[in-house]
mmCIF file of C-alpha atoms in Angstrom:
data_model
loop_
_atom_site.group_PDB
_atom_site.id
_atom_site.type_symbol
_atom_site.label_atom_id
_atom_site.label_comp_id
_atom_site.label_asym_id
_atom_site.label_seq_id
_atom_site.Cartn_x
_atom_site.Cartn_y
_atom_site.Cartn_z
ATOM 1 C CA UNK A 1 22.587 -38.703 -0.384
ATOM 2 C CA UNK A 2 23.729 -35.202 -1.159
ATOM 3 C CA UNK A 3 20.035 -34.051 0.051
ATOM 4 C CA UNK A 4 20.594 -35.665 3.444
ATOM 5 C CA UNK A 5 24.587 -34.227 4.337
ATOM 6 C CA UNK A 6 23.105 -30.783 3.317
ATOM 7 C CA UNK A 7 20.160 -31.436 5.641
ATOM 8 C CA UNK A 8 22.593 -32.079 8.268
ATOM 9 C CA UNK A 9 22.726 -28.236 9.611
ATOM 10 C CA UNK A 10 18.939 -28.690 10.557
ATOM 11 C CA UNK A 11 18.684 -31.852 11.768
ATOM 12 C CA UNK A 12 19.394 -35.247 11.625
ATOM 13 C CA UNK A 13 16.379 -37.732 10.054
ATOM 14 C CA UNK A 14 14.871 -39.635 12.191
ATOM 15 C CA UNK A 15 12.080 -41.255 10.229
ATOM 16 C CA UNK A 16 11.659 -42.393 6.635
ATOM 17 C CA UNK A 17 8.797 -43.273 4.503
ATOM 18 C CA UNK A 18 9.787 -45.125 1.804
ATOM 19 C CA UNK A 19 7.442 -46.347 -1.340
ATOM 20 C CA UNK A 20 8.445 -49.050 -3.261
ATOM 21 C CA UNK A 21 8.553 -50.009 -7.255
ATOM 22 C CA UNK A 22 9.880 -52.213 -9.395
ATOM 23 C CA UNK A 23 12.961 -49.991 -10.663
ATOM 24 C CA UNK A 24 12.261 -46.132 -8.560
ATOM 25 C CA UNK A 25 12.168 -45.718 -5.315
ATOM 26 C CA UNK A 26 10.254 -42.795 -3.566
ATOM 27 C CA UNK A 27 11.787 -41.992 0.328
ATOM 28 C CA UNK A 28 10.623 -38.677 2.173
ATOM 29 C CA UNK A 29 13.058 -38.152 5.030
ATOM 30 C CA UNK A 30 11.911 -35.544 7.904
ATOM 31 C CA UNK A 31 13.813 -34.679 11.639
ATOM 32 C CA UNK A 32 12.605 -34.893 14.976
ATOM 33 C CA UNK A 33 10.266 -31.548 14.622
ATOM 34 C CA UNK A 34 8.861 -32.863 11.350
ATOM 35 C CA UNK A 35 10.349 -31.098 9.002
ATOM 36 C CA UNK A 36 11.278 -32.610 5.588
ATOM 37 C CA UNK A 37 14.917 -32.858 4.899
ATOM 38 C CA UNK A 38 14.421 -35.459 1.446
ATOM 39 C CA UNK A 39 11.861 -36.051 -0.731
ATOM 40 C CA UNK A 40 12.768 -37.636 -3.964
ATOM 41 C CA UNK A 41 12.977 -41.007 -6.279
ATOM 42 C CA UNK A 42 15.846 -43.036 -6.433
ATOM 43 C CA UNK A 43 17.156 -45.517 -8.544
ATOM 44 C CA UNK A 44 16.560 -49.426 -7.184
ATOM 45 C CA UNK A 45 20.482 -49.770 -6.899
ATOM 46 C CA UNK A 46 21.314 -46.642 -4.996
ATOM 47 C CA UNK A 47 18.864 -47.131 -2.757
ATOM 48 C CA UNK A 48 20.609 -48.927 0.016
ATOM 49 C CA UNK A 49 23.748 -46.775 -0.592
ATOM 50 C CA UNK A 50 21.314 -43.765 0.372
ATOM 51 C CA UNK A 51 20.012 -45.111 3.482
ATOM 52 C CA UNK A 52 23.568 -46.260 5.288
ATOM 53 C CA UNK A 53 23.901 -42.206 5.171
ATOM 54 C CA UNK A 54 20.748 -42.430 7.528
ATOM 55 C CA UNK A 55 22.200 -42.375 11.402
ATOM 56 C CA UNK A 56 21.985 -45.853 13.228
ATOM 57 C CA UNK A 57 18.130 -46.528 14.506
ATOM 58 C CA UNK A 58 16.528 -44.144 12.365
ATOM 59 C CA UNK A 59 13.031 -45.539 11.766
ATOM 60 C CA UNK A 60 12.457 -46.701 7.883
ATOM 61 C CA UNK A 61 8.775 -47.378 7.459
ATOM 62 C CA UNK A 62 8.010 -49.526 4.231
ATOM 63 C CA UNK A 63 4.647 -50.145 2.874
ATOM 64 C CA UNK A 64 3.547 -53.147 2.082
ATOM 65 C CA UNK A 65 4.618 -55.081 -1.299
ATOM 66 C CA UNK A 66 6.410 -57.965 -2.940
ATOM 67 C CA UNK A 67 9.737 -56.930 -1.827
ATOM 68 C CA UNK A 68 8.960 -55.366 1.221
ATOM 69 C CA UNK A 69 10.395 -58.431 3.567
ATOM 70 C CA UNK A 70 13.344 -58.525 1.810
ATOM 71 C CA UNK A 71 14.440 -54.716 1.626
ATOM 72 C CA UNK A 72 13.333 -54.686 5.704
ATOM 73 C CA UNK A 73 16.162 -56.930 6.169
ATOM 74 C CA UNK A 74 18.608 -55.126 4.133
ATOM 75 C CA UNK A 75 18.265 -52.197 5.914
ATOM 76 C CA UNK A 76 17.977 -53.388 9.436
ATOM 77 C CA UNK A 77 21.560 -55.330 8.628
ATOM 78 C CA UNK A 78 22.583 -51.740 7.902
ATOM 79 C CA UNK A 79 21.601 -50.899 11.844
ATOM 80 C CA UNK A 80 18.508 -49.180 10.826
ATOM 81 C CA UNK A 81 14.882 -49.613 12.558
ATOM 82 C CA UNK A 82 12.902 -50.749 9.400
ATOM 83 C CA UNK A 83 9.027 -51.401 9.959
ATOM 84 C CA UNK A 84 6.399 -52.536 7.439
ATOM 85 C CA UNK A 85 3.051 -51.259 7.401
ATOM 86 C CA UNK A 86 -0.147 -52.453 5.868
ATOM 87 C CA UNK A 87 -1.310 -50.177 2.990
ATOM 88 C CA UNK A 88 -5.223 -49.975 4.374
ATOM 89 C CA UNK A 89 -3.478 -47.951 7.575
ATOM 90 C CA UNK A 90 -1.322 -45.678 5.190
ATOM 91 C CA UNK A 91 -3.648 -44.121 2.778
ATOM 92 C CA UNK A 92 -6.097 -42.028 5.647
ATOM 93 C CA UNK A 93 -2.883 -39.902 6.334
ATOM 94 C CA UNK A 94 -2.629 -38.900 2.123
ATOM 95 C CA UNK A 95 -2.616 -35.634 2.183
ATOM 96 C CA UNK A 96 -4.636 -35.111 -0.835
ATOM 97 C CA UNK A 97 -6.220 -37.933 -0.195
ATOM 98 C CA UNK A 98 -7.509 -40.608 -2.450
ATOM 99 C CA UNK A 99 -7.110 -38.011 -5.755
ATOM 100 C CA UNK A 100 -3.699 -37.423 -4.779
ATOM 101 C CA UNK A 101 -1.984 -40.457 -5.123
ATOM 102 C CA UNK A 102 1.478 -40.669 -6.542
ATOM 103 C CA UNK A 103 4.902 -42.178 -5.410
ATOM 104 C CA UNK A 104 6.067 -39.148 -3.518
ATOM 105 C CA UNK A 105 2.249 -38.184 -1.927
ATOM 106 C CA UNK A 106 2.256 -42.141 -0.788
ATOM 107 C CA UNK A 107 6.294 -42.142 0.905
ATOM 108 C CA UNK A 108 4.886 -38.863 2.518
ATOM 109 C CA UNK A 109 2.138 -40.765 3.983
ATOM 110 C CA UNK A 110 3.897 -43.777 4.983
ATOM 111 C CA UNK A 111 6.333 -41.430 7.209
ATOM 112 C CA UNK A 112 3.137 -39.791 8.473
ATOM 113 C CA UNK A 113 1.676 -42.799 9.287
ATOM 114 C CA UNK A 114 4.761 -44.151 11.086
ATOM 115 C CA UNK A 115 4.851 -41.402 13.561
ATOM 116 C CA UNK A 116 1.770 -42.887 15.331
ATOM 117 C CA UNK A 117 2.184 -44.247 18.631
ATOM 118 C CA UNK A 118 -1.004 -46.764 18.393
ATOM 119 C CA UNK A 119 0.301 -47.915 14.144
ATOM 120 C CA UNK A 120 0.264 -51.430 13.991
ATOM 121 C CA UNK A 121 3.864 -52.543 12.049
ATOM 122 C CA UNK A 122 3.726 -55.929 10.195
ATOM 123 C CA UNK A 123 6.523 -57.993 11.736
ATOM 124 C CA UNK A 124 9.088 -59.036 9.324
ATOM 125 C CA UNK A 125 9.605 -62.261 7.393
ATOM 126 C CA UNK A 126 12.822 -64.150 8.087
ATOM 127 C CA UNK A 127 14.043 -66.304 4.710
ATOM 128 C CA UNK A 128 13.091 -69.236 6.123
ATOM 129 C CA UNK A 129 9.742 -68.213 6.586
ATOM 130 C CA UNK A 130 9.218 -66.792 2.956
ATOM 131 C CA UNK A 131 10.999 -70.085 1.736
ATOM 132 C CA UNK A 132 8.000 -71.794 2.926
ATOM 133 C CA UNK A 133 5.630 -69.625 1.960
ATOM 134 C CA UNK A 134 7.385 -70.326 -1.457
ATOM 135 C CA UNK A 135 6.519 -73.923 -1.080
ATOM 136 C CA UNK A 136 2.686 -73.273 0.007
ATOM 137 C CA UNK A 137 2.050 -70.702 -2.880
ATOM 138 C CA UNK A 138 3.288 -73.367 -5.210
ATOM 139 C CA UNK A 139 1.170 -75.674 -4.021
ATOM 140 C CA UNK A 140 -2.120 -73.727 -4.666
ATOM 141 C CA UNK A 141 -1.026 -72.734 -8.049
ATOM 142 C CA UNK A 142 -0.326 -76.464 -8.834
ATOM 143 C CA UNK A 143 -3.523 -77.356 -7.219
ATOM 144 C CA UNK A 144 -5.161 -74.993 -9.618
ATOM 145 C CA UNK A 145 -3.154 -76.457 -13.038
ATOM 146 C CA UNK A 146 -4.723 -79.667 -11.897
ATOM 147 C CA UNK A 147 -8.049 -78.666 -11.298
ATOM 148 C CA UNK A 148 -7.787 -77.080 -14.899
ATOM 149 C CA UNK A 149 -5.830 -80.155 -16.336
ATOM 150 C CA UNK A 150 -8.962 -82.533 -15.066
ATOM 151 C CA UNK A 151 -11.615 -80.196 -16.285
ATOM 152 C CA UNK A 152 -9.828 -80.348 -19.834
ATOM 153 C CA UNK A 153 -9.984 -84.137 -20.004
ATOM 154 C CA UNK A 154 -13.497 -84.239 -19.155
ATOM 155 C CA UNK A 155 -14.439 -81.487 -21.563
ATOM 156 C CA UNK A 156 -12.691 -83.344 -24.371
ATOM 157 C CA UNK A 157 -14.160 -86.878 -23.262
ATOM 158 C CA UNK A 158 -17.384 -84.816 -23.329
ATOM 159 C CA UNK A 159 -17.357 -84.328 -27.010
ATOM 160 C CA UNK A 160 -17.292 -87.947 -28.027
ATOM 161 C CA UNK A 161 -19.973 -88.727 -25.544
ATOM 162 C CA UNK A 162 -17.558 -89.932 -22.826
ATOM 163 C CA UNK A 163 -19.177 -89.043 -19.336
ATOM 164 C CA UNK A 164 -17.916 -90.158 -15.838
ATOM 165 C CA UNK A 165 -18.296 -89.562 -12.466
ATOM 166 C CA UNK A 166 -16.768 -86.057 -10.897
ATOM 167 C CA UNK A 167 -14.173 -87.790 -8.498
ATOM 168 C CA UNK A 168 -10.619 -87.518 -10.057
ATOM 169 C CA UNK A 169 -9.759 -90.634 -9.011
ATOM 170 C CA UNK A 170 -12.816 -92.321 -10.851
ATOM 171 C CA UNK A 171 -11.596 -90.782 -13.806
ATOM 172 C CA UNK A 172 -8.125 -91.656 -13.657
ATOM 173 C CA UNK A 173 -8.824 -95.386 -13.069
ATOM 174 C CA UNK A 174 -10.602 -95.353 -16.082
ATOM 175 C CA UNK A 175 -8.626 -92.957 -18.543
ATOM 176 C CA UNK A 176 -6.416 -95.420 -19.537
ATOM 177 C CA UNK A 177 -8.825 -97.904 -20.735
ATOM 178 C CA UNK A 178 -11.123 -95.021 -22.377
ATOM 179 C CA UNK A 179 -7.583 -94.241 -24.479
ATOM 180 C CA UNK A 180 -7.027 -98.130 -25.922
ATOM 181 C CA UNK A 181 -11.213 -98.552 -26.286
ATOM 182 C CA UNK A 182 -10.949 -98.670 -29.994
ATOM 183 C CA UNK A 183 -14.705 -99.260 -29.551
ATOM 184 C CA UNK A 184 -15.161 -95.402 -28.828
ATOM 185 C CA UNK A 185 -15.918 -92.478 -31.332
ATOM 186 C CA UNK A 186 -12.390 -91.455 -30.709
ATOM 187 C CA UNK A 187 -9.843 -90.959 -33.527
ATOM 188 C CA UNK A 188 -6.275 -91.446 -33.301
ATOM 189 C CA UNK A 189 -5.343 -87.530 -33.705
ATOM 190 C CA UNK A 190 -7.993 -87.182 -30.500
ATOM 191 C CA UNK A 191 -6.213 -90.151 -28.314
ATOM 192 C CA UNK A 192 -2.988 -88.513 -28.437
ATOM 193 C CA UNK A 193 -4.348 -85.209 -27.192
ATOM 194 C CA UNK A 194 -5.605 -86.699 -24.340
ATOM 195 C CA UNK A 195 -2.658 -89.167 -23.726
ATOM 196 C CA UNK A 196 -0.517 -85.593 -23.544
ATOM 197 C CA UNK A 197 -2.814 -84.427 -21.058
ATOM 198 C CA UNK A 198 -2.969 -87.560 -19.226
ATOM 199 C CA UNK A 199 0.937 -86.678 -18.725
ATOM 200 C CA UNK A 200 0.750 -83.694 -17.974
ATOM 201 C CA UNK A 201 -2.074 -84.461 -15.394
ATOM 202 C CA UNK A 202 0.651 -86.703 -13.830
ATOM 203 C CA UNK A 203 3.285 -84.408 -13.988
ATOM 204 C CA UNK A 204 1.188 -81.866 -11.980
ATOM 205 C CA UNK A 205 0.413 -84.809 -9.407
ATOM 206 C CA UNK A 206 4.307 -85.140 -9.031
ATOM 207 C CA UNK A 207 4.611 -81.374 -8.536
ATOM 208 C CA UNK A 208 2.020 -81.811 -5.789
ATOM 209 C CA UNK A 209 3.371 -84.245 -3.948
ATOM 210 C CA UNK A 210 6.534 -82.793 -4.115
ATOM 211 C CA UNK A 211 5.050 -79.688 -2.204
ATOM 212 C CA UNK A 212 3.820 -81.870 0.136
ATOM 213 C CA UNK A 213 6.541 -83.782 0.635
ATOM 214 C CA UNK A 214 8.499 -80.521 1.780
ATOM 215 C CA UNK A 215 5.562 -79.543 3.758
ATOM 216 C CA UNK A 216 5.590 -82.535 5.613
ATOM 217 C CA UNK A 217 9.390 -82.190 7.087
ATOM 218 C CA UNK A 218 8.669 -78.917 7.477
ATOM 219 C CA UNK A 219 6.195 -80.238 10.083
ATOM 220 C CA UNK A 220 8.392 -83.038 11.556
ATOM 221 C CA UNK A 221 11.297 -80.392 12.134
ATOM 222 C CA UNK A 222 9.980 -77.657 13.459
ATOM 223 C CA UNK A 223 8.173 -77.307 16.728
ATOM 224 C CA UNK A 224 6.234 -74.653 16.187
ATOM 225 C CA UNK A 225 4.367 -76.131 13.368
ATOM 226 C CA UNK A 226 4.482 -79.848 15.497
ATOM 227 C CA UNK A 227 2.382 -77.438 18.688
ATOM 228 C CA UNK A 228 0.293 -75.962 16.046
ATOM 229 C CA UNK A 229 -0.770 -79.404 14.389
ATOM 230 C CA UNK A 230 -1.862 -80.467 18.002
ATOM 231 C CA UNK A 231 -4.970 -78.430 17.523
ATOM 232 C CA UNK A 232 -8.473 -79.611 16.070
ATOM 233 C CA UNK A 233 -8.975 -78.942 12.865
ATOM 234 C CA UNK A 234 -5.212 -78.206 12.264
ATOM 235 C CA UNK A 235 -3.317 -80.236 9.912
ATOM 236 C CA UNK A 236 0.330 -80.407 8.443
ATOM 237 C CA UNK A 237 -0.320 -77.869 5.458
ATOM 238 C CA UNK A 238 -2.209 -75.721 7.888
ATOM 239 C CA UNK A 239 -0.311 -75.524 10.719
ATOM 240 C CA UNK A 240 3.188 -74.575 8.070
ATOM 241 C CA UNK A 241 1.306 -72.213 6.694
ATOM 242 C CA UNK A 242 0.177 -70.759 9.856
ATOM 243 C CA UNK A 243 4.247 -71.215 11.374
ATOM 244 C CA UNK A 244 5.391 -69.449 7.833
ATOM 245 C CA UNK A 245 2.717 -66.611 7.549
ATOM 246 C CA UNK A 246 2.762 -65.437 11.135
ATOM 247 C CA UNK A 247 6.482 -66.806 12.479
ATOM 248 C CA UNK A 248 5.679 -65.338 16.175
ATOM 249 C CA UNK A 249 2.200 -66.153 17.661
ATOM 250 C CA UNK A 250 3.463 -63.840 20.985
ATOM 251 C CA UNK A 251 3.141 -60.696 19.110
ATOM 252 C CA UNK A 252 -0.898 -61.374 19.844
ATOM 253 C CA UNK A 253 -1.854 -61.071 23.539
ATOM 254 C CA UNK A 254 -4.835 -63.110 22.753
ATOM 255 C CA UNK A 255 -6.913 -65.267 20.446
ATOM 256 C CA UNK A 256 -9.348 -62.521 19.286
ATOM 257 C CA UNK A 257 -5.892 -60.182 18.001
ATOM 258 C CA UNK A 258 -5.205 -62.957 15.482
ATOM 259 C CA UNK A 259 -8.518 -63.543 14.266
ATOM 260 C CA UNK A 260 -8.911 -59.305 13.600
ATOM 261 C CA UNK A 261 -5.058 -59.847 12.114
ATOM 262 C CA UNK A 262 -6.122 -62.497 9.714
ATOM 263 C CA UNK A 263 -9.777 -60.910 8.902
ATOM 264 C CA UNK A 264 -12.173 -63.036 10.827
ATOM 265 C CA UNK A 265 -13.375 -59.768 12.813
ATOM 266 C CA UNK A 266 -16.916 -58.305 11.230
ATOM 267 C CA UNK A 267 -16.763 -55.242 10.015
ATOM 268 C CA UNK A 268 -18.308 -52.180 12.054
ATOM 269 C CA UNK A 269 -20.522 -49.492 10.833
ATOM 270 C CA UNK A 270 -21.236 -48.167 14.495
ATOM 271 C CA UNK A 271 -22.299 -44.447 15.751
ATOM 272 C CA UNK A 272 -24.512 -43.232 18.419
ATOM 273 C CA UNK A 273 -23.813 -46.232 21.137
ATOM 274 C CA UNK A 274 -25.753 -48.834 18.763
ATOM 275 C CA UNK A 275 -23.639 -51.463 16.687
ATOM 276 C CA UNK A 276 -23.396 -52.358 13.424
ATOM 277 C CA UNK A 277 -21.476 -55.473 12.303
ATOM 278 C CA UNK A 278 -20.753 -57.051 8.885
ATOM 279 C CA UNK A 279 -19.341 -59.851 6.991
ATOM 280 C CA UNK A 280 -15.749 -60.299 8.239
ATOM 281 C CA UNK A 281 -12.945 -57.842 6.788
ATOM 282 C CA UNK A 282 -11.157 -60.177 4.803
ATOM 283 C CA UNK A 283 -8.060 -58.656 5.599
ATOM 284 C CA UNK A 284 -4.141 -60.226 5.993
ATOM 285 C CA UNK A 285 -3.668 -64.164 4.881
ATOM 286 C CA UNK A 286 -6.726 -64.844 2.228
ATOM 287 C CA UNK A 287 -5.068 -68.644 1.790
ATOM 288 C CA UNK A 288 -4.043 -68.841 5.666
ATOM 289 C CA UNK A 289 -7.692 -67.895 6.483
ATOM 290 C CA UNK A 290 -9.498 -70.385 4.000
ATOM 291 C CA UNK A 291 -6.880 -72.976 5.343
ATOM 292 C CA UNK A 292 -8.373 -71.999 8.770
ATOM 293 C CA UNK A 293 -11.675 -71.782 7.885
ATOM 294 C CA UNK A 294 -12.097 -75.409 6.737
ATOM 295 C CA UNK A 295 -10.388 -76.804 9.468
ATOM 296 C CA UNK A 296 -12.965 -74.986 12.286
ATOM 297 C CA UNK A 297 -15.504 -76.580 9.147
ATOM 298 C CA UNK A 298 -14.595 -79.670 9.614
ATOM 299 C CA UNK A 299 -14.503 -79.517 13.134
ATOM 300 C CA UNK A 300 -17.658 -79.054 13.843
ATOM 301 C CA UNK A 301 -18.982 -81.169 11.046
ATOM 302 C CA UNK A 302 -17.214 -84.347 13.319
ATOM 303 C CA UNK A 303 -18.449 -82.896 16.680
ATOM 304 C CA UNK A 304 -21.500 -85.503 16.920
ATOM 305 C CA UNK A 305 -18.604 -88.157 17.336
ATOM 306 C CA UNK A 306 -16.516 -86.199 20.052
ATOM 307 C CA UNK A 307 -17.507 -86.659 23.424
ATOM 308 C CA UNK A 308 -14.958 -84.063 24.575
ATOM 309 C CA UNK A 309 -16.070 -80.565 25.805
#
């Protein structure tokens, strides 16, 4: 704070770069000719105090991390411009480059990279939109515990020479009777192990449905995610997670901006007028895209029974 009112004779700041931790926070403040007027760590709860000393519009460019959303809010409640940018875009303008990295070499970079007119900013999350995302990231972790649950059963079945056939539900139609066979190798110290796992395995299903159940109104209400579940290949959990990842499809003037946005583009390797494409970036959503992915899949795997165009 003190840095910035004794700045004050040379300029006012008008841009920010801020890095981001878990408990210090770097910021490197410079003026309209560049020059630095802060560069130092703060403490996570004085960090807000520190920027209302910033004059109203200044541009506060954040780097990408857990928190990022959130602190983009505080500060544009506070009258500030505050941007996010993807890390990929900040680290070519590191001074020292990739051997120089620290919290105060990175904030430097992150105003750097902020002063470009072509930088692409990542638009900010509202709380409704990152309360959904809640729900979705849930889902796949649950989704996950499941798999795992299943795979535990079947391991332990396994041992006492109790095979069945991969579908989950042909295993849990039989599970039940496998536990009460007393004609099976099975002791009772080995049924109870699996009867715990058989609850948990139904606990998970009723943290599943759960998500789904909030994904579901989440698709009646809103008409974003209603428009978005109109396309092929688009269901409920895909078009909410598409609604809660990306909030407004308008920021892309066309189809092929969202695909390079959520790393469908190939990459490029090109020199000399002659081309070289890769495998796809990869970059932005990685459960948005394989959401996206299965449904063009699955699209074209039911085209033979389409007689659109």
């Amino acid at each position: 704070m003190e840095q910035i009112t004794r700045s004050a004779a040379r300029g006012e700041a008008v841009r920010v770069g801020v890095d981001l931790a878990k408990r210090v926070i770097q910021v490197h403040a410079v003026d309209a000719q560049g020059k630095v007027l802060a560069s130092r760590a703060l403490a996570r709860d004085k960090f807000l105090a520190w920027c209302a000393q910033l004059p109203a519009g200044c541009l506060v460019a954040i780097e990408t991390s857990s928190s990022a959303h959130h602190w983009a809010r505080k500060l544009r409640a506070l009258g500030l411009d505050a941007r996010i940018i993807a890390a990929q875009l900040v680290s070519p303008y590191r001074r020292e480059g990739a051997s120089g990295k620290n919290d105060a070499n990175d904030a430097a970079a992150i105003c750097e990279a902020a002063s470009r007119p072509q930088m692409h900013f990542v638009p900010v999350k509202s709380i409704e939109q990152q309360s959904m995302l809640c729900v979705h990231r849930l889902r796949e972790g649950v989704k996950a515990d499941r798999t795992a649950c299943i795979n535990r059963i079947r391991g332990l079945l396994a041992e006492f020479g109790l095979v069945f056939a991969q579908s989950p539900r042909a295993l849990e139609s039989v599970l039940s009777d496998v536990l009460e066979d007393a004609s099976n190798e099975m002791n009772t110290l080995a049924r109870l192990a699996l009867q715990r796992l058989q609850a948990q395995w139904r606990e998970i299903d009723a943290h599943l449905q759960w998500c789904d159940e909030r994904i579901a109104a989440h698709a009646k209400d809103n008409a974003a995610v209603k428009t978005a579940a109109t396309l092929m290949g688009i269901g409920p959990v895909t078009a909410s997670a598409s609604v809660a990842a990306v909030g407004d499809f308008k920021q892309f003037r066309h189809g092929a901006q969202f695909g390079a946005w959520i790393g469908l583009t190939p990459r490029q390797h090109s020199s000399g007028g002659k081309n070289s494409l890769g495998g796809i970036t990869k970059r932005g959503d990685t459960y948005l895209r394989s959401l996206l992915i299965q449904g063009a899949k699955s699209a074209v795997m039911m085209a033979h029974m389409r007689s659109d165009p």
